[in-house]
PDB file of C-alpha atoms in Angstrom:
ATOM      1  CA  MET A   1     136.005 301.411 244.308  1.00 57.00           C
ATOM      2  CA  GLN A   2     133.849 304.528 244.499  1.00 63.00           C
ATOM      3  CA  PHE A   3     130.142 304.239 243.671  1.00 75.00           C
ATOM      4  CA  GLU A   4     128.171 307.483 243.677  1.00 82.00           C
ATOM      5  CA  THR A   5     125.517 306.578 241.100  1.00 89.00           C
ATOM      6  CA  LEU A   6     124.073 303.354 239.711  1.00 90.00           C
ATOM      7  CA  ALA A   7     125.980 304.066 236.501  1.00 91.00           C
ATOM      8  CA  ASP A   8     129.265 303.533 238.382  1.00 90.00           C
ATOM      9  CA  ILE A   9     128.516 299.903 239.279  1.00 91.00           C
ATOM     10  CA  PRO A  10     128.708 298.170 235.858  1.00 93.00           C
ATOM     11  CA  ARG A  11     131.495 300.501 234.697  1.00 93.00           C
ATOM     12  CA  ALA A  12     133.718 299.899 237.722  1.00 91.00           C
ATOM     13  CA  HIS A  13     133.265 296.137 237.819  1.00 90.00           C
ATOM     14  CA  ALA A  14     133.840 295.838 234.084  1.00 93.00           C
ATOM     15  CA  GLY A  15     137.154 297.616 234.617  1.00 92.00           C
ATOM     16  CA  SER A  16     138.307 295.448 237.529  1.00 88.00           C
ATOM     17  CA  HIS A  17     137.043 291.981 236.529  1.00 90.00           C
ATOM     18  CA  GLY A  18     135.301 292.264 233.199  1.00 93.00           C
ATOM     19  CA  SER A  19     135.532 288.571 232.298  1.00 94.00           C
ATOM     20  CA  ARG A  20     133.655 287.395 235.403  1.00 92.00           C
ATOM     21  CA  LEU A  21     129.973 286.498 235.261  1.00 91.00           C
ATOM     22  CA  ALA A  22     127.642 289.397 236.086  1.00 91.00           C
ATOM     23  CA  LEU A  23     124.197 288.047 235.144  1.00 92.00           C
ATOM     24  CA  LYS A  24     122.696 284.645 234.413  1.00 90.00           C
ATOM     25  CA  PHE A  25     119.088 284.299 233.312  1.00 91.00           C
ATOM     26  CA  GLU A  26     117.441 281.229 231.754  1.00 89.00           C
ATOM     27  CA  GLY A  27     120.705 280.024 230.258  1.00 87.00           C
ATOM     28  CA  ARG A  28     121.818 283.477 229.092  1.00 92.00           C
ATOM     29  CA  LYS A  29     125.151 284.390 230.683  1.00 95.00           C
ATOM     30  CA  THR A  30     126.629 287.883 230.619  1.00 96.00           C
ATOM     31  CA  THR A  31     130.042 289.018 231.855  1.00 97.00           C
ATOM     32  CA  TRP A  32     130.605 292.356 233.549  1.00 95.00           C
ATOM     33  CA  SER A  33     132.254 293.746 230.394  1.00 97.00           C
ATOM     34  CA  GLU A  34     129.395 292.561 228.195  1.00 97.00           C
ATOM     35  CA  TRP A  35     126.801 293.912 230.600  1.00 97.00           C
ATOM     36  CA  ASN A  36     128.510 297.279 230.930  1.00 97.00           C
ATOM     37  CA  GLU A  37     128.612 297.604 227.141  1.00 97.00           C
ATOM     38  CA  ARG A  38     124.935 296.660 226.868  1.00 97.00           C
ATOM     39  CA  CYS A  39     124.051 299.242 229.523  1.00 97.00           C
ATOM     40  CA  ASN A  40     126.023 301.800 227.505  1.00 97.00           C
ATOM     41  CA  GLN A  41     124.078 300.843 224.380  1.00 98.00           C
ATOM     42  CA  MET A  42     120.825 301.218 226.290  1.00 98.00           C
ATOM     43  CA  GLY A  43     121.837 304.688 227.416  1.00 97.00           C
ATOM     44  CA  HIS A  44     122.726 305.700 223.861  1.00 97.00           C
ATOM     45  CA  ALA A  45     119.476 304.253 222.497  1.00 97.00           C
ATOM     46  CA  LEU A  46     117.407 306.301 224.944  1.00 97.00           C
ATOM     47  CA  LEU A  47     119.357 309.459 224.157  1.00 96.00           C
ATOM     48  CA  SER A  48     119.060 308.771 220.416  1.00 95.00           C
ATOM     49  CA  ALA A  49     115.276 308.662 220.844  1.00 94.00           C
ATOM     50  CA  GLY A  50     115.474 312.328 221.796  1.00 94.00           C
ATOM     51  CA  LEU A  51     114.674 311.838 225.470  1.00 95.00           C
ATOM     52  CA  PRO A  52     115.912 314.620 227.757  1.00 94.00           C
ATOM     53  CA  ALA A  53     117.418 313.845 231.148  1.00 93.00           C
ATOM     54  CA  GLY A  54     114.785 312.868 233.688  1.00 95.00           C
ATOM     55  CA  SER A  55     112.499 311.200 231.134  1.00 96.00           C
ATOM     56  CA  ARG A  56     110.506 308.245 232.446  1.00 97.00           C
ATOM     57  CA  VAL A  57     110.999 304.764 230.966  1.00 98.00           C
ATOM     58  CA  GLY A  58     108.324 302.160 231.730  1.00 97.00           C
ATOM     59  CA  TYR A  59     108.903 298.432 232.245  1.00 97.00           C
ATOM     60  CA  LEU A  60     105.950 296.022 232.041  1.00 96.00           C
ATOM     61  CA  ALA A  61     107.212 292.440 232.118  1.00 94.00           C
ATOM     62  CA  LYS A  62     108.037 289.596 234.462  1.00 92.00           C
ATOM     63  CA  ASN A  63     111.520 288.733 235.707  1.00 90.00           C
ATOM     64  CA  SER A  64     114.238 289.254 233.117  1.00 93.00           C
ATOM     65  CA  ASP A  65     117.881 290.247 233.053  1.00 93.00           C
ATOM     66  CA  ARG A  66     116.765 292.945 230.596  1.00 95.00           C
ATOM     67  CA  PHE A  67     115.317 294.871 233.543  1.00 95.00           C
ATOM     68  CA  PHE A  68     118.836 295.488 234.840  1.00 95.00           C
ATOM     69  CA  ASP A  69     119.961 296.691 231.389  1.00 96.00           C
ATOM     70  CA  ILE A  70     117.127 299.216 231.433  1.00 97.00           C
ATOM     71  CA  LEU A  71     117.633 300.388 235.026  1.00 96.00           C
ATOM     72  CA  PHE A  72     121.412 300.754 234.882  1.00 95.00           C
ATOM     73  CA  GLY A  73     121.568 301.770 231.214  1.00 97.00           C
ATOM     74  CA  GLY A  74     118.884 304.355 231.831  1.00 96.00           C
ATOM     75  CA  ALA A  75     120.869 305.615 234.806  1.00 95.00           C
ATOM     76  CA  LYS A  76     123.896 306.128 232.563  1.00 96.00           C
ATOM     77  CA  ALA A  77     121.788 308.445 230.378  1.00 96.00           C
ATOM     78  CA  GLY A  78     120.086 310.280 233.252  1.00 96.00           C
ATOM     79  CA  MET A  79     116.725 308.530 232.732  1.00 97.00           C
ATOM     80  CA  VAL A  80     114.226 307.312 235.342  1.00 97.00           C
ATOM     81  CA  THR A  81     112.963 303.711 235.287  1.00 97.00           C
ATOM     82  CA  VAL A  82     109.300 303.131 236.160  1.00 97.00           C
ATOM     83  CA  PRO A  83     108.642 299.432 236.907  1.00 95.00           C
ATOM     84  CA  ILE A  84     104.968 298.430 236.703  1.00 95.00           C
ATOM     85  CA  ASN A  85     103.462 295.590 238.708  1.00 92.00           C
ATOM     86  CA  TRP A  86     102.523 293.030 236.053  1.00 91.00           C
ATOM     87  CA  ARG A  87      99.524 291.858 238.098  1.00 90.00           C
ATOM     88  CA  LEU A  88      97.676 295.138 237.472  1.00 91.00           C
ATOM     89  CA  VAL A  89      94.722 295.357 235.097  1.00 91.00           C
ATOM     90  CA  PRO A  90      94.996 297.507 231.927  1.00 93.00           C
ATOM     91  CA  ALA A  91      93.264 300.554 233.478  1.00 93.00           C
ATOM     92  CA  GLU A  92      95.766 300.534 236.369  1.00 93.00           C
ATOM     93  CA  VAL A  93      98.712 300.111 234.021  1.00 95.00           C
ATOM     94  CA  THR A  94      97.616 303.001 231.824  1.00 96.00           C
ATOM     95  CA  PHE A  95      97.072 305.218 234.887  1.00 96.00           C
ATOM     96  CA  ILE A  96     100.690 304.708 235.962  1.00 96.00           C
ATOM     97  CA  LEU A  97     102.031 305.275 232.455  1.00 97.00           C
ATOM     98  CA  GLN A  98      99.967 308.469 232.182  1.00 96.00           C
ATOM     99  CA  ASP A  99     100.898 309.705 235.649  1.00 96.00           C
ATOM    100  CA  ALA A 100     104.605 309.119 235.078  1.00 96.00           C
ATOM    101  CA  ARG A 101     104.389 310.406 231.489  1.00 96.00           C
ATOM    102  CA  CYS A 102     106.541 307.547 230.283  1.00 97.00           C
ATOM    103  CA  ALA A 103     108.230 308.249 226.952  1.00 97.00           C
ATOM    104  CA  VAL A 104     109.344 304.666 226.240  1.00 97.00           C
ATOM    105  CA  LEU A 105     107.784 301.364 227.293  1.00 97.00           C
ATOM    106  CA  PHE A 106     109.562 298.024 227.474  1.00 97.00           C
ATOM    107  CA  ILE A 107     106.984 295.234 227.421  1.00 96.00           C
ATOM    108  CA  GLY A 108     106.996 291.455 227.787  1.00 95.00           C
ATOM    109  CA  ALA A 109     105.232 289.218 225.280  1.00 93.00           C
ATOM    110  CA  GLU A 110     102.597 288.214 227.858  1.00 93.00           C
ATOM    111  CA  PHE A 111     101.312 291.789 228.054  1.00 95.00           C
ATOM    112  CA  LEU A 112     101.030 292.668 224.379  1.00 94.00           C
ATOM    113  CA  GLY A 113      97.262 292.211 224.691  1.00 93.00           C
ATOM    114  CA  MET A 114      97.209 295.511 226.625  1.00 94.00           C
ATOM    115  CA  LEU A 115      99.050 297.403 223.922  1.00 94.00           C
ATOM    116  CA  ASP A 116      96.097 298.882 222.025  1.00 93.00           C
ATOM    117  CA  ALA A 117      94.649 300.281 225.250  1.00 94.00           C
ATOM    118  CA  ILE A 118      98.061 301.605 226.300  1.00 95.00           C
ATOM    119  CA  ARG A 119      98.705 303.351 222.990  1.00 93.00           C
ATOM    120  CA  ALA A 120      95.235 304.913 222.962  1.00 95.00           C
ATOM    121  CA  ALA A 121      95.545 306.245 226.519  1.00 95.00           C
ATOM    122  CA  CYS A 122      99.223 307.222 226.588  1.00 95.00           C
ATOM    123  CA  PRO A 123     100.168 309.605 223.758  1.00 92.00           C
ATOM    124  CA  ASP A 124     103.457 310.508 225.468  1.00 91.00           C
ATOM    125  CA  ILE A 125     104.909 307.072 224.649  1.00 96.00           C
ATOM    126  CA  ARG A 126     107.260 307.473 221.688  1.00 94.00           C
ATOM    127  CA  ALA A 127     108.439 303.881 221.382  1.00 94.00           C
ATOM    128  CA  VAL A 128     107.364 300.422 222.556  1.00 96.00           C
ATOM    129  CA  ILE A 129     110.109 297.811 222.801  1.00 96.00           C
ATOM    130  CA  GLY A 130     109.401 294.078 223.065  1.00 96.00           C
ATOM    131  CA  ILE A 131     111.937 292.469 225.406  1.00 94.00           C
ATOM    132  CA  ASP A 132     111.017 288.970 224.152  1.00 89.00           C
ATOM    133  CA  GLY A 133     111.433 289.654 220.438  1.00 78.00           C
ATOM    134  CA  PRO A 134     109.732 291.410 217.499  1.00 73.00           C
ATOM    135  CA  SER A 135     106.212 290.084 218.145  1.00 74.00           C
ATOM    136  CA  GLY A 136     102.973 292.053 218.123  1.00 74.00           C
ATOM    137  CA  GLY A 137     104.259 294.810 215.863  1.00 78.00           C
ATOM    138  CA  VAL A 138     106.692 296.243 218.429  1.00 91.00           C
ATOM    139  CA  THR A 139     110.388 296.936 217.984  1.00 91.00           C
ATOM    140  CA  SER A 140     112.513 294.043 219.201  1.00 94.00           C
ATOM    141  CA  TYR A 141     114.939 294.568 222.048  1.00 95.00           C
ATOM    142  CA  ASP A 142     117.959 293.562 219.971  1.00 94.00           C
ATOM    143  CA  ALA A 143     116.943 295.883 217.132  1.00 94.00           C
ATOM    144  CA  TRP A 144     116.509 298.760 219.613  1.00 94.00           C
ATOM    145  CA  LEU A 145     120.082 298.335 220.866  1.00 95.00           C
ATOM    146  CA  GLY A 146     121.604 297.287 217.545  1.00 91.00           C
ATOM    147  CA  GLY A 147     124.241 299.624 216.181  1.00 92.00           C
ATOM    148  CA  GLN A 148     124.416 301.766 219.312  1.00 97.00           C
ATOM    149  CA  PRO A 149     127.899 302.652 220.629  1.00 97.00           C
ATOM    150  CA  THR A 150     129.329 300.540 223.422  1.00 96.00           C
ATOM    151  CA  ALA A 151     131.257 303.474 224.923  1.00 96.00           C
ATOM    152  CA  GLN A 152     130.000 305.259 228.039  1.00 93.00           C
ATOM    153  CA  PRO A 153     127.276 307.847 227.210  1.00 93.00           C
ATOM    154  CA  SER A 154     128.321 311.426 227.877  1.00 87.00           C
ATOM    155  CA  ALA A 155     125.583 312.427 230.303  1.00 84.00           C
ATOM    156  CA  SER A 156     125.966 314.665 233.334  1.00 86.00           C
ATOM    157  CA  LEU A 157     124.946 312.720 236.447  1.00 88.00           C
ATOM    158  CA  SER A 158     124.478 313.734 240.073  1.00 89.00           C
ATOM    159  CA  ILE A 159     123.906 311.658 243.190  1.00 90.00           C
ATOM    160  CA  SER A 160     120.746 313.726 243.765  1.00 90.00           C
ATOM    161  CA  ASP A 161     119.228 312.812 240.360  1.00 93.00           C
ATOM    162  CA  THR A 162     116.055 310.729 240.350  1.00 94.00           C
ATOM    163  CA  VAL A 163     116.747 307.263 238.941  1.00 95.00           C
ATOM    164  CA  LEU A 164     113.741 305.138 239.950  1.00 95.00           C
ATOM    165  CA  GLN A 165     110.019 305.841 240.336  1.00 95.00           C
ATOM    166  CA  LEU A 166     108.009 303.165 242.147  1.00 93.00           C
ATOM    167  CA  TYR A 167     104.243 303.180 242.620  1.00 93.00           C
ATOM    168  CA  THR A 168     102.316 302.390 245.769  1.00 88.00           C
ATOM    169  CA  SER A 169      99.492 299.834 245.737  1.00 81.00           C
ATOM    170  CA  GLY A 170      96.784 302.502 245.701  1.00 75.00           C
ATOM    171  CA  THR A 171      94.651 300.789 248.343  1.00 75.00           C
ATOM    172  CA  THR A 172      93.328 304.144 249.605  1.00 77.00           C
ATOM    173  CA  GLY A 173      93.050 305.814 246.206  1.00 80.00           C
ATOM    174  CA  GLN A 174      95.138 306.037 243.061  1.00 86.00           C
ATOM    175  CA  PRO A 175      98.731 304.727 243.226  1.00 87.00           C
ATOM    176  CA  LYS A 176     101.299 307.361 244.125  1.00 91.00           C
ATOM    177  CA  GLY A 177     104.687 307.628 242.467  1.00 93.00           C
ATOM    178  CA  VAL A 178     107.562 307.455 244.957  1.00 91.00           C
ATOM    179  CA  VAL A 179     110.827 308.776 243.538  1.00 92.00           C
ATOM    180  CA  HIS A 180     114.264 307.510 244.482  1.00 92.00           C
ATOM    181  CA  THR A 181     117.527 309.257 243.763  1.00 92.00           C
ATOM    182  CA  HIS A 182     120.921 307.608 243.528  1.00 89.00           C
ATOM    183  CA  ARG A 183     121.448 308.843 247.088  1.00 85.00           C
ATOM    184  CA  THR A 184     118.297 307.231 248.527  1.00 81.00           C
ATOM    185  CA  LEU A 185     118.825 303.783 247.008  1.00 76.00           C
ATOM    186  CA  PRO A 186     120.636 301.116 249.100  1.00 61.00           C
ATOM    187  CA  ASP A 187     124.245 301.961 249.829  1.00 54.00           C
ATOM    188  CA  ARG A 188     126.127 301.608 246.528  1.00 46.00           C
ATOM    189  CA  ALA A 189     129.536 301.494 248.171  1.00 46.00           C
ATOM    190  CA  GLN A 190     128.463 298.622 250.422  1.00 51.00           C
ATOM    191  CA  ALA A 191     126.865 296.772 247.508  1.00 52.00           C
ATOM    192  CA  GLY A 192     130.021 297.201 245.468  1.00 51.00           C
ATOM    193  CA  ALA A 193     132.175 295.943 248.313  1.00 54.00           C
ATOM    194  CA  GLU A 194     129.970 292.854 248.719  1.00 59.00           C
ATOM    195  CA  PHE A 195     130.269 292.058 245.007  1.00 56.00           C
ATOM    196  CA  ASP A 196     134.049 292.314 245.322  1.00 58.00           C
ATOM    197  CA  LYS A 197     134.033 289.618 248.026  1.00 65.00           C
ATOM    198  CA  LEU A 198     132.420 287.045 245.739  1.00 62.00           C
ATOM    199  CA  THR A 199     134.541 284.449 244.019  1.00 64.00           C
ATOM    200  CA  GLU A 200     133.927 283.111 240.517  1.00 61.00           C
ATOM    201  CA  ARG A 201     132.248 280.074 242.097  1.00 63.00           C
ATOM    202  CA  GLU A 202     129.636 282.109 243.977  1.00 66.00           C
ATOM    203  CA  GLU A 203     126.335 283.517 242.726  1.00 62.00           C
ATOM    204  CA  VAL A 204     123.619 285.795 244.165  1.00 63.00           C
ATOM    205  CA  LEU A 205     120.063 284.518 243.665  1.00 64.00           C
ATOM    206  CA  ALA A 206     117.472 287.196 242.836  1.00 60.00           C
ATOM    207  CA  TYR A 207     114.256 285.356 243.651  1.00 53.00           C
ATOM    208  CA  LEU A 208     111.842 288.269 244.090  1.00 54.00           C
ATOM    209  CA  PRO A 209     110.466 290.245 241.126  1.00 55.00           C
ATOM    210  CA  PRO A 210     113.168 292.922 240.641  1.00 62.00           C
ATOM    211  CA  ALA A 211     110.694 295.229 238.901  1.00 53.00           C
ATOM    212  CA  TRP A 212     108.393 295.685 241.906  1.00 50.00           C
TER     213      TRP A 212
END
């Protein structure tokens, strides 16, 4: 398999072994085909919101399989995911959202208490999506994806496109955004080859916060 961008990973594995398990989180199991389709829906949803390529998409939540939908689905649409350390205080969160000029924010239920401050300080945010359901007056994750096509989004992608923007701790000043392109992320071909070696009885444990 050839993997030039993050978008290639769910697509290729869905084509070669779509019925195998791709993700398991708190009892929720997703096959490669199901995950690829959900990533496609995510890409379409972001494009339908009128976001141009390179738009920043914020993620403020704890561990969830939804993070991978956002990262890889955003990659399919040419978007840039901005994970936010959930241990930060509201002023630090709003600084990052302002600095990155995030257009969409995915938020966990535990952080809805920050929402008024976020909305007041971040006028660039067009939509706030609750990954844990329709609580707190935000659009639910399922409603956001509902009705979107499951086919691959037609977006022009390059290995040199930015796909991830991570922020430093800011110990010597304000946090700095560090951008990663598809090229600078860990070797996609090697990662794809390692996945191909796994049998249906094997799993990979992601025990660190994937959004940091």
